C-alpha cells in the first residue's frame, strides 16, 4: 500500500482527488464493499495506466502537519552547527540527525559524516557521508536521496581522529 503525506495529497489537483460519494448498487457485492468506499478519500495515479486508488485499500495518508518544513530543518542544522563551532572552536566530524524514509515515512536516528573519509574504523557508525554543511542542509529537501533529514540533534567530533 502506498503512503502519502497529507500535504502531498492536498497538493494533487482537485480533478484528480476527492471523496467517494457515489452509491454503486449496480455492483453485485456493493452492500459488502460499501463501507470500504463510501466517504473515503480517492486519488487518480498513473501506474502502467490510470488507476483510481481508494484510501485504506490503495493508499494511506499520513498527517504531516506537525512535521518540520525543510527550511525549519535547515535553520535548525545551521543553529546547532554554529552553537557547536562557537563552543568547540573547530569543525565537527559528524551530525546526529533524524531522517524520514521517503517510501515508508518512518523516522530513525542516524549519524551523518561531514568532510570525513569513508573506510575508516568509524565507518560502521556512519549512515551517510557529506562533503559540507550545505550538502547536509540540502538533504532536508525531498528528491535528493531516498530519505530526508527531518531534524538535527547535534554535532560531534571523534577524539581519536584529532
PDB file of C-alpha atoms in Angstrom:
ATOM      1  CA  UNK A   1       0.000   0.000   0.000  1.00  0.00           C
ATOM      2  CA  UNK A   2       1.317   3.451  -0.916  1.00  0.00           C
ATOM      3  CA  UNK A   3       1.896   6.014   1.789  1.00  0.00           C
ATOM      4  CA  UNK A   4       1.411   9.677   1.040  1.00  0.00           C
ATOM      5  CA  UNK A   5       1.570  12.712   3.298  1.00  0.00           C
ATOM      6  CA  UNK A   6      -1.495  14.861   3.822  1.00  0.00           C
ATOM      7  CA  UNK A   7       0.248  17.860   2.242  1.00  0.00           C
ATOM      8  CA  UNK A   8       1.147  15.760  -0.831  1.00  0.00           C
ATOM      9  CA  UNK A   9      -2.461  14.583  -1.085  1.00  0.00           C
ATOM     10  CA  UNK A  10      -3.773  18.152  -0.772  1.00  0.00           C
ATOM     11  CA  UNK A  11      -1.360  19.314  -3.491  1.00  0.00           C
ATOM     12  CA  UNK A  12      -2.932  16.935  -6.025  1.00  0.00           C
ATOM     13  CA  UNK A  13      -5.256  18.932  -8.318  1.00  0.00           C
ATOM     14  CA  UNK A  14      -8.886  18.632  -7.221  1.00  0.00           C
ATOM     15  CA  UNK A  15      -9.798  16.986 -10.529  1.00  0.00           C
ATOM     16  CA  UNK A  16      -7.532  14.050  -9.534  1.00  0.00           C
ATOM     17  CA  UNK A  17      -8.589  13.604  -5.912  1.00  0.00           C
ATOM     18  CA  UNK A  18     -11.828  13.576  -3.984  1.00  0.00           C
ATOM     19  CA  UNK A  19     -14.176  11.751  -1.624  1.00  0.00           C
ATOM     20  CA  UNK A  20     -16.124   8.671  -2.712  1.00  0.00           C
ATOM     21  CA  UNK A  21     -19.798   9.689  -2.544  1.00  0.00           C
ATOM     22  CA  UNK A  22     -21.409   7.646  -5.331  1.00  0.00           C
ATOM     23  CA  UNK A  23     -23.501   4.645  -4.349  1.00  0.00           C
ATOM     24  CA  UNK A  24     -22.858   1.697  -6.685  1.00  0.00           C
ATOM     25  CA  UNK A  25     -25.899  -0.503  -6.261  1.00  0.00           C
ATOM     26  CA  UNK A  26     -25.228  -1.784  -9.792  1.00  0.00           C
ATOM     27  CA  UNK A  27     -22.337  -3.833  -8.394  1.00  0.00           C
ATOM     28  CA  UNK A  28     -23.377  -7.301  -7.113  1.00  0.00           C
ATOM     29  CA  UNK A  29     -21.486  -7.154  -3.791  1.00  0.00           C
ATOM     30  CA  UNK A  30     -21.882  -3.414  -3.197  1.00  0.00           C
ATOM     31  CA  UNK A  31     -23.542  -3.879   0.185  1.00  0.00           C
ATOM     32  CA  UNK A  32     -20.457  -5.787   1.450  1.00  0.00           C
ATOM     33  CA  UNK A  33     -17.970  -3.399  -0.218  1.00  0.00           C
ATOM     34  CA  UNK A  34     -19.827  -0.171   0.589  1.00  0.00           C
ATOM     35  CA  UNK A  35     -18.034   0.638   3.872  1.00  0.00           C
ATOM     36  CA  UNK A  36     -14.649   0.277   2.156  1.00  0.00           C
ATOM     37  CA  UNK A  37     -15.554   3.013  -0.327  1.00  0.00           C
ATOM     38  CA  UNK A  38     -18.123   5.496   0.930  1.00  0.00           C
ATOM     39  CA  UNK A  39     -16.606   8.617   2.468  1.00  0.00           C
ATOM     40  CA  UNK A  40     -13.035   7.524   1.711  1.00  0.00           C
ATOM     41  CA  UNK A  41     -10.532   9.811   0.008  1.00  0.00           C
ATOM     42  CA  UNK A  42      -9.572   8.865  -3.544  1.00  0.00           C
ATOM     43  CA  UNK A  43      -6.857   9.838  -5.980  1.00  0.00           C
ATOM     44  CA  UNK A  44      -6.032   9.148  -9.601  1.00  0.00           C
ATOM     45  CA  UNK A  45      -2.487   7.937 -10.281  1.00  0.00           C
ATOM     46  CA  UNK A  46      -0.600   6.759 -13.317  1.00  0.00           C
ATOM     47  CA  UNK A  47       0.851   3.295 -12.731  1.00  0.00           C
ATOM     48  CA  UNK A  48       1.174   1.478 -16.080  1.00  0.00           C
ATOM     49  CA  UNK A  49      -2.166   3.090 -16.848  1.00  0.00           C
ATOM     50  CA  UNK A  50      -4.512   5.401 -14.979  1.00  0.00           C
ATOM     51  CA  UNK A  51      -5.789   3.952 -11.694  1.00  0.00           C
ATOM     52  CA  UNK A  52      -8.203   5.140  -9.038  1.00  0.00           C
ATOM     53  CA  UNK A  53      -6.866   4.457  -5.553  1.00  0.00           C
ATOM     54  CA  UNK A  54      -9.127   4.426  -2.511  1.00  0.00           C
ATOM     55  CA  UNK A  55      -7.859   5.333   0.963  1.00  0.00           C
ATOM     56  CA  UNK A  56      -7.432   2.233   3.091  1.00  0.00           C
ATOM     57  CA  UNK A  57      -7.176  -0.088   0.107  1.00  0.00           C
ATOM     58  CA  UNK A  58      -4.676   1.523  -2.288  1.00  0.00           C
ATOM     59  CA  UNK A  59      -3.059   4.221  -0.207  1.00  0.00           C
ATOM     60  CA  UNK A  60      -2.675   5.550   3.317  1.00  0.00           C
ATOM     61  CA  UNK A  61      -2.492   9.221   4.223  1.00  0.00           C
ATOM     62  CA  UNK A  62      -0.025  10.206   6.942  1.00  0.00           C
ATOM     63  CA  UNK A  63      -0.685  13.535   8.678  1.00  0.00           C
ATOM     64  CA  UNK A  64       2.457  15.624   8.298  1.00  0.00           C
ATOM     65  CA  UNK A  65       1.048  18.871   9.690  1.00  0.00           C
ATOM     66  CA  UNK A  66       3.291  18.704  12.767  1.00  0.00           C
ATOM     67  CA  UNK A  67       6.456  17.868  10.806  1.00  0.00           C
ATOM     68  CA  UNK A  68       9.164  20.479  10.406  1.00  0.00           C
ATOM     69  CA  UNK A  69       9.344  22.039   6.973  1.00  0.00           C
ATOM     70  CA  UNK A  70      12.665  21.828   5.039  1.00  0.00           C
ATOM     71  CA  UNK A  71      13.540  25.468   5.773  1.00  0.00           C
ATOM     72  CA  UNK A  72      12.980  24.884   9.510  1.00  0.00           C
ATOM     73  CA  UNK A  73      15.269  21.839   9.420  1.00  0.00           C
ATOM     74  CA  UNK A  74      17.950  23.816   7.550  1.00  0.00           C
ATOM     75  CA  UNK A  75      17.769  26.616  10.150  1.00  0.00           C
ATOM     76  CA  UNK A  76      17.996  24.028  12.945  1.00  0.00           C
ATOM     77  CA  UNK A  77      21.096  22.468  11.336  1.00  0.00           C
ATOM     78  CA  UNK A  78      22.678  25.910  10.934  1.00  0.00           C
ATOM     79  CA  UNK A  79      21.918  26.932  14.528  1.00  0.00           C
ATOM     80  CA  UNK A  80      23.238  23.672  16.015  1.00  0.00           C
ATOM     81  CA  UNK A  81      26.347  23.891  13.826  1.00  0.00           C
ATOM     82  CA  UNK A  82      27.011  27.489  14.925  1.00  0.00           C
ATOM     83  CA  UNK A  83      26.499  26.517  18.560  1.00  0.00           C
ATOM     84  CA  UNK A  84      28.945  23.612  18.219  1.00  0.00           C
ATOM     85  CA  UNK A  85      31.559  25.705  16.409  1.00  0.00           C
ATOM     86  CA  UNK A  86      31.257  28.515  18.963  1.00  0.00           C
ATOM     87  CA  UNK A  87      31.710  26.133  21.914  1.00  0.00           C
ATOM     88  CA  UNK A  88      34.370  23.849  20.403  1.00  0.00           C
ATOM     89  CA  UNK A  89      36.234  26.256  18.116  1.00  0.00           C
ATOM     90  CA  UNK A  90      36.551  23.613  15.375  1.00  0.00           C
ATOM     91  CA  UNK A  91      34.644  21.887  12.611  1.00  0.00           C
ATOM     92  CA  UNK A  92      32.546  18.869  13.628  1.00  0.00           C
ATOM     93  CA  UNK A  93      33.178  15.422  12.174  1.00  0.00           C
ATOM     94  CA  UNK A  94      29.534  14.369  12.135  1.00  0.00           C
ATOM     95  CA  UNK A  95      25.924  15.349  12.723  1.00  0.00           C
ATOM     96  CA  UNK A  96      23.397  13.228  14.599  1.00  0.00           C
ATOM     97  CA  UNK A  97      20.136  13.566  12.718  1.00  0.00           C
ATOM     98  CA  UNK A  98      16.636  12.178  12.412  1.00  0.00           C
ATOM     99  CA  UNK A  99      15.830  11.024   8.898  1.00  0.00           C
ATOM    100  CA  UNK A 100      12.485  10.128   7.347  1.00  0.00           C
ATOM    101  CA  UNK A 101      12.397   7.380   4.694  1.00  0.00           C
ATOM    102  CA  UNK A 102      10.612   8.527   1.542  1.00  0.00           C
ATOM    103  CA  UNK A 103       8.751   5.276   0.952  1.00  0.00           C
ATOM    104  CA  UNK A 104       7.550   4.308   4.452  1.00  0.00           C
ATOM    105  CA  UNK A 105       7.669   7.792   6.067  1.00  0.00           C
ATOM    106  CA  UNK A 106       9.217   6.137   9.146  1.00  0.00           C
ATOM    107  CA  UNK A 107      11.874   8.038  11.114  1.00  0.00           C
ATOM    108  CA  UNK A 108      15.172   6.838  12.552  1.00  0.00           C
ATOM    109  CA  UNK A 109      18.188   8.463  14.252  1.00  0.00           C
ATOM    110  CA  UNK A 110      21.403   8.298  12.213  1.00  0.00           C
ATOM    111  CA  UNK A 111      24.924   9.720  12.106  1.00  0.00           C
ATOM    112  CA  UNK A 112      25.973  11.657   9.012  1.00  0.00           C
ATOM    113  CA  UNK A 113      29.666  12.373   8.429  1.00  0.00           C
ATOM    114  CA  UNK A 114      30.872  15.823   7.409  1.00  0.00           C
ATOM    115  CA  UNK A 115      34.084  16.188   5.397  1.00  0.00           C
ATOM    116  CA  UNK A 116      35.295  12.826   6.664  1.00  0.00           C
ATOM    117  CA  UNK A 117      36.830   9.992   4.673  1.00  0.00           C
ATOM    118  CA  UNK A 118      34.958   6.733   4.312  1.00  0.00           C
ATOM    119  CA  UNK A 119      36.572   3.362   5.014  1.00  0.00           C
ATOM    120  CA  UNK A 120      37.748   4.292   8.497  1.00  0.00           C
ATOM    121  CA  UNK A 121      37.211   2.410  11.759  1.00  0.00           C
ATOM    122  CA  UNK A 122      34.178   4.692  12.309  1.00  0.00           C
ATOM    123  CA  UNK A 123      32.506   3.510   9.091  1.00  0.00           C
ATOM    124  CA  UNK A 124      30.003   1.239  10.864  1.00  0.00           C
ATOM    125  CA  UNK A 125      28.625   4.211  12.819  1.00  0.00           C
ATOM    126  CA  UNK A 126      28.142   6.396   9.733  1.00  0.00           C
ATOM    127  CA  UNK A 127      24.884   6.246   7.796  1.00  0.00           C
ATOM    128  CA  UNK A 128      25.759   8.794   5.096  1.00  0.00           C
ATOM    129  CA  UNK A 129      28.720  10.964   4.024  1.00  0.00           C
ATOM    130  CA  UNK A 130      28.515  14.670   3.153  1.00  0.00           C
ATOM    131  CA  UNK A 131      31.273  16.971   1.930  1.00  0.00           C
ATOM    132  CA  UNK A 132      29.981  20.160   3.514  1.00  0.00           C
ATOM    133  CA  UNK A 133      27.418  21.762   5.787  1.00  0.00           C
ATOM    134  CA  UNK A 134      25.491  22.979   2.712  1.00  0.00           C
ATOM    135  CA  UNK A 135      25.306  19.433   1.361  1.00  0.00           C
ATOM    136  CA  UNK A 136      23.960  18.291   4.743  1.00  0.00           C
ATOM    137  CA  UNK A 137      21.312  21.026   4.657  1.00  0.00           C
ATOM    138  CA  UNK A 138      20.320  20.022   1.115  1.00  0.00           C
ATOM    139  CA  UNK A 139      19.273  16.602   2.461  1.00  0.00           C
ATOM    140  CA  UNK A 140      16.283  18.318   4.104  1.00  0.00           C
ATOM    141  CA  UNK A 141      14.793  18.708   0.602  1.00  0.00           C
ATOM    142  CA  UNK A 142      12.868  15.884  -1.000  1.00  0.00           C
ATOM    143  CA  UNK A 143      14.259  14.150  -4.041  1.00  0.00           C
ATOM    144  CA  UNK A 144      17.963  14.179  -3.304  1.00  0.00           C
ATOM    145  CA  UNK A 145      18.083  10.704  -1.730  1.00  0.00           C
ATOM    146  CA  UNK A 146      15.582   8.058  -0.635  1.00  0.00           C
ATOM    147  CA  UNK A 147      15.337   9.870   2.701  1.00  0.00           C
ATOM    148  CA  UNK A 148      15.148  13.422   4.007  1.00  0.00           C
ATOM    149  CA  UNK A 149      16.569  14.933   7.164  1.00  0.00           C
ATOM    150  CA  UNK A 150      13.632  15.568   9.491  1.00  0.00           C
ATOM    151  CA  UNK A 151      15.641  17.063  12.361  1.00  0.00           C
ATOM    152  CA  UNK A 152      19.126  17.683  13.717  1.00  0.00           C
ATOM    153  CA  UNK A 153      20.062  16.503  17.202  1.00  0.00           C
ATOM    154  CA  UNK A 154      23.562  17.988  17.256  1.00  0.00           C
ATOM    155  CA  UNK A 155      27.143  17.758  16.061  1.00  0.00           C
ATOM    156  CA  UNK A 156      30.207  15.973  17.399  1.00  0.00           C
ATOM    157  CA  UNK A 157      33.827  15.024  16.899  1.00  0.00           C
ATOM    158  CA  UNK A 158      35.742  11.793  17.104  1.00  0.00           C
ATOM    159  CA  UNK A 159      38.586  12.386  19.567  1.00  0.00           C
ATOM    160  CA  UNK A 160      40.794   9.689  18.026  1.00  0.00           C
ATOM    161  CA  UNK A 161      40.667  11.439  14.634  1.00  0.00           C
ATOM    162  CA  UNK A 162      42.291  14.586  16.019  1.00  0.00           C
TER     163      UNK A 162
END
